[in-house]
PDB file of C-alpha atoms in Angstrom:
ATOM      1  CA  UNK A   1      21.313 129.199  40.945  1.00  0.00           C
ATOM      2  CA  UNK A   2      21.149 129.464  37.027  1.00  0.00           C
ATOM      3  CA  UNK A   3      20.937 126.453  35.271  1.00  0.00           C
ATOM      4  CA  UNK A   4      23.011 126.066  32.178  1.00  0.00           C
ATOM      5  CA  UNK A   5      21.601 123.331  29.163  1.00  0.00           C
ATOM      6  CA  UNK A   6      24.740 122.888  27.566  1.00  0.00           C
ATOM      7  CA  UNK A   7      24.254 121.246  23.817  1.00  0.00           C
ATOM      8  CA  UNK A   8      27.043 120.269  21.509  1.00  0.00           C
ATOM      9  CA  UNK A   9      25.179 121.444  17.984  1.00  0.00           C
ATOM     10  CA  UNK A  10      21.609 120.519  18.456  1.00  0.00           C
ATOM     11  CA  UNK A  11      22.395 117.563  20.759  1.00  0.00           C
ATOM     12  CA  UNK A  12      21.499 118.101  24.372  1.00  0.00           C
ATOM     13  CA  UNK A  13      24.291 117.132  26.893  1.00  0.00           C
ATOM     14  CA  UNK A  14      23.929 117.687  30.220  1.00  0.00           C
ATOM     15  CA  UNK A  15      22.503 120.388  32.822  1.00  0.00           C
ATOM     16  CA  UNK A  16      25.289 122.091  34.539  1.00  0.00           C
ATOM     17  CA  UNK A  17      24.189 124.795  37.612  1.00  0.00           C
ATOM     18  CA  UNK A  18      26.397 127.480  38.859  1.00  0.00           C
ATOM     19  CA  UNK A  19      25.780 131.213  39.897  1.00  0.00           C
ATOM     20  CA  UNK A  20      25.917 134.132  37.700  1.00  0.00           C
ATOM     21  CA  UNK A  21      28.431 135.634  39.597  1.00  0.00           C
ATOM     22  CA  UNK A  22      31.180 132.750  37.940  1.00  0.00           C
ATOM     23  CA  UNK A  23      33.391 133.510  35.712  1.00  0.00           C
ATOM     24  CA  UNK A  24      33.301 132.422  32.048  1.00  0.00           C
ATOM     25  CA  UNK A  25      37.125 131.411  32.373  1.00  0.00           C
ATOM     26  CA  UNK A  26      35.860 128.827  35.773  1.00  0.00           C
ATOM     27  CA  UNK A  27      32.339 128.369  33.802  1.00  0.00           C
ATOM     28  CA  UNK A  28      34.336 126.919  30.730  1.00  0.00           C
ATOM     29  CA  UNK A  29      36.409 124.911  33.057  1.00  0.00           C
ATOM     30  CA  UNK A  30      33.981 122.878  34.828  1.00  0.00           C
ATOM     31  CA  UNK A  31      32.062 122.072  31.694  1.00  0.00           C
ATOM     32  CA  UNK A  32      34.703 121.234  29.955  1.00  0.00           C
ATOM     33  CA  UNK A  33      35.674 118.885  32.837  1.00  0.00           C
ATOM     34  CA  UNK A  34      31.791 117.675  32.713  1.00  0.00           C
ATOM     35  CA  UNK A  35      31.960 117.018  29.159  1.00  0.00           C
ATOM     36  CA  UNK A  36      35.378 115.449  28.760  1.00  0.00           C
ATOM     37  CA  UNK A  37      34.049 113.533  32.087  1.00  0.00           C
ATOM     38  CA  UNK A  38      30.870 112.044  30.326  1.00  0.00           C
ATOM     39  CA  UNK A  39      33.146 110.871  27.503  1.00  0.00           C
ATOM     40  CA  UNK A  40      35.950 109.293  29.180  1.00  0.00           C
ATOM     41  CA  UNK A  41      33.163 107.346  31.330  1.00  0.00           C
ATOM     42  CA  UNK A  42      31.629 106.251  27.901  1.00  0.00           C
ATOM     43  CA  UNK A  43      35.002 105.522  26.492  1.00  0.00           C
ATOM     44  CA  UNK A  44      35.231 102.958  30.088  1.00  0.00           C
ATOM     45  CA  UNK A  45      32.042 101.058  29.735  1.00  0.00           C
ATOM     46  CA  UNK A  46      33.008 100.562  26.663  1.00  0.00           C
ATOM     47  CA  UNK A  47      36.205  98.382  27.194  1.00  0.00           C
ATOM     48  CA  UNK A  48      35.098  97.163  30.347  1.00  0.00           C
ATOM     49  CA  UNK A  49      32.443  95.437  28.571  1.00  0.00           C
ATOM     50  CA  UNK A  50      34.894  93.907  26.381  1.00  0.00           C
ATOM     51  CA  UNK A  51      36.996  92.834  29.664  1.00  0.00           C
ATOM     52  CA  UNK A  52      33.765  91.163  30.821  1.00  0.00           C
ATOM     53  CA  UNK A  53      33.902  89.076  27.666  1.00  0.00           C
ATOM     54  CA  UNK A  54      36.885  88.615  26.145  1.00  0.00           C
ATOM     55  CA  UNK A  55      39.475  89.389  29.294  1.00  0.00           C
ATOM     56  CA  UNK A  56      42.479  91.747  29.511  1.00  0.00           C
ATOM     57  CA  UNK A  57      44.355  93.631  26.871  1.00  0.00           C
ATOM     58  CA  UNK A  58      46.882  91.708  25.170  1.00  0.00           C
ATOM     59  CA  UNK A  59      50.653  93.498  24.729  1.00  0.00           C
ATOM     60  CA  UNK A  60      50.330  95.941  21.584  1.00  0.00           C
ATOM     61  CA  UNK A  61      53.107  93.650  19.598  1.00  0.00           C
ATOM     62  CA  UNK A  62      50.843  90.736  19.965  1.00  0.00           C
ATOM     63  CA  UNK A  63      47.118  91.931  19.284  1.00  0.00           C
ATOM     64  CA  UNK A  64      45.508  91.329  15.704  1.00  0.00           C
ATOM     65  CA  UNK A  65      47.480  88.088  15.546  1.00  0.00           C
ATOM     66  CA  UNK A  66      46.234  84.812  14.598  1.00  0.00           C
ATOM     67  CA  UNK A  67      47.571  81.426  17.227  1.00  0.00           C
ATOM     68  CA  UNK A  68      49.926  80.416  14.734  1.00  0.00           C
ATOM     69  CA  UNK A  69      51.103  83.768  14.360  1.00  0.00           C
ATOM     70  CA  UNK A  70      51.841  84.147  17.861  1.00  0.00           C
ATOM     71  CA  UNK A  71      53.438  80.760  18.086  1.00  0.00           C
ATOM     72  CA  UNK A  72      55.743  81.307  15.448  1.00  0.00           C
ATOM     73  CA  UNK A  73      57.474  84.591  16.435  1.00  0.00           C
ATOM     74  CA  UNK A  74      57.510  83.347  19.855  1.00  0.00           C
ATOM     75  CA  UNK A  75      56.105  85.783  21.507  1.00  0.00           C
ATOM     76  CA  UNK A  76      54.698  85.661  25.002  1.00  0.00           C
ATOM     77  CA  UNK A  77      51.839  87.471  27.194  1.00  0.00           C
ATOM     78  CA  UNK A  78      54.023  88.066  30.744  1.00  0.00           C
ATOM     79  CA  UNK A  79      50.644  89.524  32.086  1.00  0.00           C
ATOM     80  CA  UNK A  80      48.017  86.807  31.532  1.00  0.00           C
ATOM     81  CA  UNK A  81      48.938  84.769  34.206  1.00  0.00           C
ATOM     82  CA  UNK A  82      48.894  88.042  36.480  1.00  0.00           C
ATOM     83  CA  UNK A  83      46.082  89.453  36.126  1.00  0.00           C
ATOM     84  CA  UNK A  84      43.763  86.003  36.533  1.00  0.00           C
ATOM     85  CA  UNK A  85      39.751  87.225  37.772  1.00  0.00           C
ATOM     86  CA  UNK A  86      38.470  86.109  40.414  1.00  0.00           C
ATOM     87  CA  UNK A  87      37.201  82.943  40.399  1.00  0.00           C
ATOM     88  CA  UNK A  88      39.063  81.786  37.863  1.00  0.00           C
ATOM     89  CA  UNK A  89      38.021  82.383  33.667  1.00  0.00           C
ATOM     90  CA  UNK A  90      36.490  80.929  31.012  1.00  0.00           C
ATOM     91  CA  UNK A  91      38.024  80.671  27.688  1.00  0.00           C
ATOM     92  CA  UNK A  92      35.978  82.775  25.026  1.00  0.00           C
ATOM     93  CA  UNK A  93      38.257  84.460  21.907  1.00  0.00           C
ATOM     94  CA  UNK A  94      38.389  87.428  21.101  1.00  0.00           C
ATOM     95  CA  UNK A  95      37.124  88.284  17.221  1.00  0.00           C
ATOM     96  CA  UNK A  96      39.046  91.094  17.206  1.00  0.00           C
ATOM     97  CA  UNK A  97      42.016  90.182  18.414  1.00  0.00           C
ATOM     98  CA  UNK A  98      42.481  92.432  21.318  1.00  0.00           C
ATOM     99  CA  UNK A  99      41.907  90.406  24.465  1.00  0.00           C
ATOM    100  CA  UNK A 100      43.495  87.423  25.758  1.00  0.00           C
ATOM    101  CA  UNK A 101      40.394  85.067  25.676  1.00  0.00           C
ATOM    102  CA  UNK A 102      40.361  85.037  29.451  1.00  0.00           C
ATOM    103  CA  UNK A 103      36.939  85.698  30.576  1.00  0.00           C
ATOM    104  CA  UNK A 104      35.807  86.326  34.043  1.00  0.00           C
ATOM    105  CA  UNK A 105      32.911  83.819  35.206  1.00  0.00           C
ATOM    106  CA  UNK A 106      29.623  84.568  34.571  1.00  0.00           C
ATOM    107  CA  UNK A 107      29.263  86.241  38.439  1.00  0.00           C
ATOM    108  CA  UNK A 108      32.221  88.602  38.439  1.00  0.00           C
ATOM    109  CA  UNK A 109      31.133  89.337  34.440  1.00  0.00           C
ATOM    110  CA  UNK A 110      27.470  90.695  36.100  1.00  0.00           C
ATOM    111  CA  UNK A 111      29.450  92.876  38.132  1.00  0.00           C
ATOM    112  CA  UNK A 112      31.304  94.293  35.897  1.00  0.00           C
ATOM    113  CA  UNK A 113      27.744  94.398  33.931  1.00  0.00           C
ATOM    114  CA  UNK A 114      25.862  96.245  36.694  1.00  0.00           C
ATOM    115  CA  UNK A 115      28.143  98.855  36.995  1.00  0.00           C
ATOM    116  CA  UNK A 116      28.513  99.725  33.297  1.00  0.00           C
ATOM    117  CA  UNK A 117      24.465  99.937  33.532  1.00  0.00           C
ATOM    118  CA  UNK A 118      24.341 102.387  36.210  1.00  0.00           C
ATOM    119  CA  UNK A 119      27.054 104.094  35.001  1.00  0.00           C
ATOM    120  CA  UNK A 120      25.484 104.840  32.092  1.00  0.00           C
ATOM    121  CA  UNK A 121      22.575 106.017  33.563  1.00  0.00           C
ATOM    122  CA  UNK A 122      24.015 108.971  36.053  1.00  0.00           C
ATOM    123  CA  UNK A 123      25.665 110.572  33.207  1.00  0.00           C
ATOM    124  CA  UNK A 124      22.532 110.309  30.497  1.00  0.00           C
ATOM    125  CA  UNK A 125      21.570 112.672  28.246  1.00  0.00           C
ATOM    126  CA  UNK A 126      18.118 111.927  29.122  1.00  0.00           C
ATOM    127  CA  UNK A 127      18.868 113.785  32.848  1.00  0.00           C
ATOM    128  CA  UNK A 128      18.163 116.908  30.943  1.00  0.00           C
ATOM    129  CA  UNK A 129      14.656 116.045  30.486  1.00  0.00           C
ATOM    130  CA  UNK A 130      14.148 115.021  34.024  1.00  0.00           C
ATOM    131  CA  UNK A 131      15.371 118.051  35.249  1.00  0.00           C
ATOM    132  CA  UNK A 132      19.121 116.730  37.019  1.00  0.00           C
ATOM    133  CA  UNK A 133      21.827 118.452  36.923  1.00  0.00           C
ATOM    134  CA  UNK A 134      25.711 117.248  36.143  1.00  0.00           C
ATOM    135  CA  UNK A 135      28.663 118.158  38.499  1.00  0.00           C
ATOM    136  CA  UNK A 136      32.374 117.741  38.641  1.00  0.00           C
ATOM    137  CA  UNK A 137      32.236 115.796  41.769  1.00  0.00           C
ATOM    138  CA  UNK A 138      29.448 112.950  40.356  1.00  0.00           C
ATOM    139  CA  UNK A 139      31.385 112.167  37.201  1.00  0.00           C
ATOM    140  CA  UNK A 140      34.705 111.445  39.228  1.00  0.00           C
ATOM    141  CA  UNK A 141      32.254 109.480  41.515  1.00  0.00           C
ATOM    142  CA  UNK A 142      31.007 107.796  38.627  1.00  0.00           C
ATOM    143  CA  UNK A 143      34.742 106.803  37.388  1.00  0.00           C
ATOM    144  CA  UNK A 144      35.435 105.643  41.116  1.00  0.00           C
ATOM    145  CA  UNK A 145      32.534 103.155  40.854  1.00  0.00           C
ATOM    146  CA  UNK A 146      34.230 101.618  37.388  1.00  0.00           C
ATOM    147  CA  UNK A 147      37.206 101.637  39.118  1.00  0.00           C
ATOM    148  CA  UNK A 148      35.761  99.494  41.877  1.00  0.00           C
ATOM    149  CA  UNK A 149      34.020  97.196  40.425  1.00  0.00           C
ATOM    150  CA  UNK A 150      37.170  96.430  38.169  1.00  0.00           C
ATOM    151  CA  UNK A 151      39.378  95.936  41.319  1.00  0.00           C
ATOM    152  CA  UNK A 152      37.081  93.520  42.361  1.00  0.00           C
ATOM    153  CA  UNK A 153      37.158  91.132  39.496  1.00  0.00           C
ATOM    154  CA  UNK A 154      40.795  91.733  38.909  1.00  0.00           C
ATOM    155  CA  UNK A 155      41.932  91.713  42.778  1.00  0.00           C
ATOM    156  CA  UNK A 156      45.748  92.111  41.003  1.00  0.00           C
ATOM    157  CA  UNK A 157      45.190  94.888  38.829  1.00  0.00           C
ATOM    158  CA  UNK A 158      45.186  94.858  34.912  1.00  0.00           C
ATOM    159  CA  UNK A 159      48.256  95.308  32.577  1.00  0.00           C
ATOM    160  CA  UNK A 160      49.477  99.195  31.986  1.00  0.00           C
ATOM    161  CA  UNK A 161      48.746  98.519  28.443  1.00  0.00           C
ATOM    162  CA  UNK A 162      45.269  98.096  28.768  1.00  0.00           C
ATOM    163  CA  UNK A 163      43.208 100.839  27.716  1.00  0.00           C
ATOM    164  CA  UNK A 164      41.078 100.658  30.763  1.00  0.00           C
ATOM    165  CA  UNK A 165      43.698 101.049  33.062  1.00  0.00           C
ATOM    166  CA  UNK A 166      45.073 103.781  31.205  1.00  0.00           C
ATOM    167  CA  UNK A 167      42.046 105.617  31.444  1.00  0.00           C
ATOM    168  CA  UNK A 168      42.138 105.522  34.925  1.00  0.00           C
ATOM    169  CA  UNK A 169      45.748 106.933  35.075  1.00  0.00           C
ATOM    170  CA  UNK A 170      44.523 109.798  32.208  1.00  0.00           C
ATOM    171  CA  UNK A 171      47.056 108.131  30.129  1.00  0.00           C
ATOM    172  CA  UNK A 172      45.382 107.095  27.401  1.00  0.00           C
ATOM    173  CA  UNK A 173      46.086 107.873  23.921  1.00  0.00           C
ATOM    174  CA  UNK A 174      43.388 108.741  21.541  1.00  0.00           C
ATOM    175  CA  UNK A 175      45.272 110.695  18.690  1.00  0.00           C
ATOM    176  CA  UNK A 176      43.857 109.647  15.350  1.00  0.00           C
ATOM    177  CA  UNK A 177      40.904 108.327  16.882  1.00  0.00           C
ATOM    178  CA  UNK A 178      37.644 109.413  16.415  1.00  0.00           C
ATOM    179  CA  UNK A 179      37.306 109.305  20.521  1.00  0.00           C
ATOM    180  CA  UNK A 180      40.161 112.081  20.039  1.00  0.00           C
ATOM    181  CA  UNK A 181      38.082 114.085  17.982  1.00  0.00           C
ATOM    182  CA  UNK A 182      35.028 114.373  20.243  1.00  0.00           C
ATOM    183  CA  UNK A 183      37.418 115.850  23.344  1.00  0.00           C
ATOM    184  CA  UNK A 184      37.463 119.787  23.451  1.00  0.00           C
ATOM    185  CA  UNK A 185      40.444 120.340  25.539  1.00  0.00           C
ATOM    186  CA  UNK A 186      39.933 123.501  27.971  1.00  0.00           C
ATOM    187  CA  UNK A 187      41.942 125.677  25.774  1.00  0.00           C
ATOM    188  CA  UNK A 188      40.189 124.640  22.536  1.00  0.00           C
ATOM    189  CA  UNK A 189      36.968 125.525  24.412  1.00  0.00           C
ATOM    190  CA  UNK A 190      34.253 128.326  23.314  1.00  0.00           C
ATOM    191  CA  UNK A 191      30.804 128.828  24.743  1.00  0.00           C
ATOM    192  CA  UNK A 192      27.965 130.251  22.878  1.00  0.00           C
ATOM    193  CA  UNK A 193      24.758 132.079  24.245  1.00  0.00           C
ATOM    194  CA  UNK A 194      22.208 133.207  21.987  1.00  0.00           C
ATOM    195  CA  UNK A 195      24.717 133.577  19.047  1.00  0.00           C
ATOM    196  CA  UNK A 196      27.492 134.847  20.827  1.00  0.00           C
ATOM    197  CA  UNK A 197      30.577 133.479  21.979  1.00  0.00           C
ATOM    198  CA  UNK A 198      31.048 134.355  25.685  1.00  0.00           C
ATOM    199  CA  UNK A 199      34.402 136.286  26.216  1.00  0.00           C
ATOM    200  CA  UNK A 200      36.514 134.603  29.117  1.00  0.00           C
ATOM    201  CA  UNK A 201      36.857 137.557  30.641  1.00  0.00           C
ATOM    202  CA  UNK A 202      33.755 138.256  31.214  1.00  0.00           C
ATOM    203  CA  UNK A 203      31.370 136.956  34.391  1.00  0.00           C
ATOM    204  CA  UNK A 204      28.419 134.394  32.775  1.00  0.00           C
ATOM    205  CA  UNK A 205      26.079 137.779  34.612  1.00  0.00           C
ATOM    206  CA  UNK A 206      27.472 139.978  31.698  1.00  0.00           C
ATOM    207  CA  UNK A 207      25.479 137.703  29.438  1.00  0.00           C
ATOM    208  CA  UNK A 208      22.611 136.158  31.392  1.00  0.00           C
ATOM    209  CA  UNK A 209      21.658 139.075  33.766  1.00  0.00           C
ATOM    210  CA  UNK A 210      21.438 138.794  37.329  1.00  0.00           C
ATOM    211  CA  UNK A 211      18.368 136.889  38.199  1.00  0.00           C
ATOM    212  CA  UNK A 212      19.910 133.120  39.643  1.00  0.00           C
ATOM    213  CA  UNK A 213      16.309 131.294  38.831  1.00  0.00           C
ATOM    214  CA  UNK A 214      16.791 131.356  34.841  1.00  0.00           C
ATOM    215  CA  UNK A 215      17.659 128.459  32.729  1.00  0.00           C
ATOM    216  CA  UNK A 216      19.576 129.176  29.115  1.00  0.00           C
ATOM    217  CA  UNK A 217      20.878 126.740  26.640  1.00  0.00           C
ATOM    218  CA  UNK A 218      24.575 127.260  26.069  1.00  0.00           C
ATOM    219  CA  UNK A 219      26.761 125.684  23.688  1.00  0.00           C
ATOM    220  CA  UNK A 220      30.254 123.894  23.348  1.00  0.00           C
ATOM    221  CA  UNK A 221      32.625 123.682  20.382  1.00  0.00           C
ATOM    222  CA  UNK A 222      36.357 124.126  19.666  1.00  0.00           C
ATOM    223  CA  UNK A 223      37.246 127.633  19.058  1.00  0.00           C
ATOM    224  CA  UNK A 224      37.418 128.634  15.231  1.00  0.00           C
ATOM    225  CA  UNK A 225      34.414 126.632  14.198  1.00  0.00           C
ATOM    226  CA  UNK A 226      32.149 129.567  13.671  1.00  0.00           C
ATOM    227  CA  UNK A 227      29.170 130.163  15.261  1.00  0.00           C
ATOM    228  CA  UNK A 228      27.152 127.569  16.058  1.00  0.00           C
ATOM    229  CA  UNK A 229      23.580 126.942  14.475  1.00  0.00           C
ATOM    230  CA  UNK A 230      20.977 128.896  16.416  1.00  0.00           C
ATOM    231  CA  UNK A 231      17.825 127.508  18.539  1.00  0.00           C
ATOM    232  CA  UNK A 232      14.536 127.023  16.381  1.00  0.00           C
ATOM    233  CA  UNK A 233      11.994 129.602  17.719  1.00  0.00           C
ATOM    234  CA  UNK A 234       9.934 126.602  18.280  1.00  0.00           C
ATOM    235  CA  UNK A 235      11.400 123.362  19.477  1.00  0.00           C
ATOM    236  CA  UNK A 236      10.427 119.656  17.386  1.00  0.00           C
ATOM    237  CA  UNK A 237       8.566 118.631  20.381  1.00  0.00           C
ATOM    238  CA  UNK A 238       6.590 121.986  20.708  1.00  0.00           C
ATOM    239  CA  UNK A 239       6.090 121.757  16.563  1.00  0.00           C
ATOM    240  CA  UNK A 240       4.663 118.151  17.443  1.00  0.00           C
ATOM    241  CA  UNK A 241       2.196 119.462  19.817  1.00  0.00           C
ATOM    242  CA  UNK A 242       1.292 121.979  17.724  1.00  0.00           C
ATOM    243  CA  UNK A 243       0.450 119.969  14.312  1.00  0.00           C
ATOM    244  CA  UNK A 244      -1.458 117.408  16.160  1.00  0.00           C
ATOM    245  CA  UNK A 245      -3.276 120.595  17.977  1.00  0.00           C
ATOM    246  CA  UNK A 246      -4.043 122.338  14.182  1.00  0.00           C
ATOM    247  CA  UNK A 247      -5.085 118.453  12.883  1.00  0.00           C
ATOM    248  CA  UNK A 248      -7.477 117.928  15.671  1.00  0.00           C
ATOM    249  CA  UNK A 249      -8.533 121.677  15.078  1.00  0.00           C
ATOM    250  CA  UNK A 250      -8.870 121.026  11.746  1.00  0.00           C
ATOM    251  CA  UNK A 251     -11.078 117.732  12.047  1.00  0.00           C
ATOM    252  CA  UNK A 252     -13.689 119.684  14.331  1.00  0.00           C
ATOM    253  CA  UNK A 253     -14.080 122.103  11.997  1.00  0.00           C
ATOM    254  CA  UNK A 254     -15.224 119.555   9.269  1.00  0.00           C
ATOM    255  CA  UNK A 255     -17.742 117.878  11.535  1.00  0.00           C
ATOM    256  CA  UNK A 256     -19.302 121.168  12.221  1.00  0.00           C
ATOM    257  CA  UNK A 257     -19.568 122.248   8.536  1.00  0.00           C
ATOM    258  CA  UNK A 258     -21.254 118.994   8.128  1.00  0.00           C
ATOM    259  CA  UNK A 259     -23.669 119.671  11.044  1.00  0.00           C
ATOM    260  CA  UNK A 260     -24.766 122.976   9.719  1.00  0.00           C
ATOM    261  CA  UNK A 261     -25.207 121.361   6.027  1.00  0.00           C
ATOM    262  CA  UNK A 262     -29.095 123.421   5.563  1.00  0.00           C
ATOM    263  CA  UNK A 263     -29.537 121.395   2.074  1.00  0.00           C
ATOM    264  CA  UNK A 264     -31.859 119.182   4.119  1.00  0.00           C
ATOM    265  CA  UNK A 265     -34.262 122.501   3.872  1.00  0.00           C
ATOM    266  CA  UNK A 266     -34.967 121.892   0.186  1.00  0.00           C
ATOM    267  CA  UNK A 267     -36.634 118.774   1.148  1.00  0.00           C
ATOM    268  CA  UNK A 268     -40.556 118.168   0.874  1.00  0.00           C
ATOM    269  CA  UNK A 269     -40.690 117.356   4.613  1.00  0.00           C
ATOM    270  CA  UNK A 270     -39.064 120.484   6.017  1.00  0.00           C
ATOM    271  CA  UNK A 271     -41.590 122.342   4.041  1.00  0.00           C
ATOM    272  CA  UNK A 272     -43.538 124.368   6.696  1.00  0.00           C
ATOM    273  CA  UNK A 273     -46.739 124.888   4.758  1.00  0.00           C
ATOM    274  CA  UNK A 274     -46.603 121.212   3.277  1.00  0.00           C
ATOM    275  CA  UNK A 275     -49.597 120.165   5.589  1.00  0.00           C
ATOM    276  CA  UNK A 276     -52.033 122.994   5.073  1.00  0.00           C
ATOM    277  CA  UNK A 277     -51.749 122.339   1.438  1.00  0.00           C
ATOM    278  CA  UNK A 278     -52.190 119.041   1.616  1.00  0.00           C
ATOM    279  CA  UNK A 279     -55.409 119.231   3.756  1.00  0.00           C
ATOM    280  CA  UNK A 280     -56.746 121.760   1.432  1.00  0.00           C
ATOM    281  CA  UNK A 281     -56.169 119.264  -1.593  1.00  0.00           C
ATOM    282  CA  UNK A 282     -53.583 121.970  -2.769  1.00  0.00           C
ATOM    283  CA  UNK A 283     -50.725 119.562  -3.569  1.00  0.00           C
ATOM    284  CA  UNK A 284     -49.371 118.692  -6.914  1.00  0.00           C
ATOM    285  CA  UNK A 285     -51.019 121.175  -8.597  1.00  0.00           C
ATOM    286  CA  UNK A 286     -49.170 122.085 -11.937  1.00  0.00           C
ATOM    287  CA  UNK A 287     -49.605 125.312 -13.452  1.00  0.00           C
ATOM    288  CA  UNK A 288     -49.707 125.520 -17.462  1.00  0.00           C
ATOM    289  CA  UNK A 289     -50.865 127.762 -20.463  1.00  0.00           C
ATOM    290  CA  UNK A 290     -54.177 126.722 -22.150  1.00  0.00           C
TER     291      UNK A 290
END
């Protein structure tokens, strides 16, 4: 099975392995799926950790409000008397506005904790480096396990409003957002290899060959960006190695120079003949016109 380092510009992403026999039309597919995956689980623990602290979503009429504000227009929050956590809450405001104040207890709020932790981890970036690859199947696995651990704090659900629930019903809204921005939708998709956008007619074989052991770096963008900057010939962490090879290079060669300094042979004691002329009384003789 090929194994396919997809980057978004020079930022890794995530390994994705398929066979060279796919084609780039199912290729693009499944890492778009990936990618959009990895954000929407980012775009989770996000808000869940604000549920852990600050409780559910308040109604969109009612959020950004001060107390007094509230109190004054009358307005009322049908849902925060629904959707109580278990074991009951704590009262912590929200600075922003955007929660109802209605923390979960400190033992439901670890849950919901834990799981953004772990979370987090299956879908790092830093799974490139260790060699472990991304699929279709783990990220809605991932999701599942948010969606869990949010069902168990909130036994009756949380309000259709709230952003987390949303995302679990693929309802949310991110237009305008900068969230919105980072999504490449599968028909916005292109994928580069070595310069070259791959054609989605084409099988990822047309590109890569047919040997299933290889392991390219392929990259994702919106179509009508341009080409994407190429690889370095030489990674930063191989240009690391190297300089700190060339330094330490460098350094031995100055301690041999010094070790093969010969000015010691001018001296008086290196002299070879310096004790035959001294036994024949030959020393510090001086030489001059009479």
């Amino acid at each position: 099975m090929v194994k396919l380092h997809i980057k978004k510009g020079d930022e890794s992403q995530f390994l994705f392995e398929t066979t060279v026999e796919l084609s780039l039309d199912d290729c693009t597919k499944a890492v778009c799926n990936i990618f959009n995956g990895r954000l929407k689980i980012n775009r989770l623990c996000t808000e869940i950790e604000f549920l852990s602290k600050s409780g559910i979503s308040l109604p969109y009429n009612m959020q950004g409000l001060t107390d007094e504000q509230i109190s004054e227009l009358k307005l009322v929050d049908e849902w925060s008397d629904r959707c109580i956590p278990s074991g009951g809450y704590i009262d912590r405001k929200d600075e922003l506005g955007r929660r109802n104040g209605r923390a979960p207890v400190e033992k439901m709020a670890s849950v919901l904790e834990k799981t953004i932790h772990d979370a987090k981890e299956k879908i790092s970036k830093d799974l490139v480096q260790r060699d472990i690859t991304l699929t279709q199947a783990k990220i809605q696995e991932v999701i599942d396990e948010l969606r869990g651990a949010v069902t168990i704090v909130y036994p009756m659900g949380l309000p259709p409003h709230d952003p987390i629930q949303m995302e679990f019903e693929n309802k949310e809204d991110l237009e305008g957002t900068h969230a919105g921005q980072e999504v490449i939708p599968f028909n916005e998709a292109s994928l580069w290899f070595s310069g070259k956008e791959m054609q989605s007619n084409k099988k990822l074989s047309d590109y890569l060959g047919k040997n299933e052991k290889s392991k390219v770096i392929v990259k994702i963008q919106k179509k009508g960006k341009g080409a994407p900057s190429r690889e370095p010939v030489v990674s930063e962490e191989e240009q690391k190695k190297m300089m700190a090879y060339y330094f330490k290079k460098q350094e031995e060669m100055k301690k041999l120079a010094e070790a093969d300094d010969d000015s010691y042979l001018n001296s008086d004691w290196a002299d070879g003949n310096q004790l035959r002329r001294q036994f024949q009384g030959l020393n510090d003789i001086k030489w001059r016109p009479r």
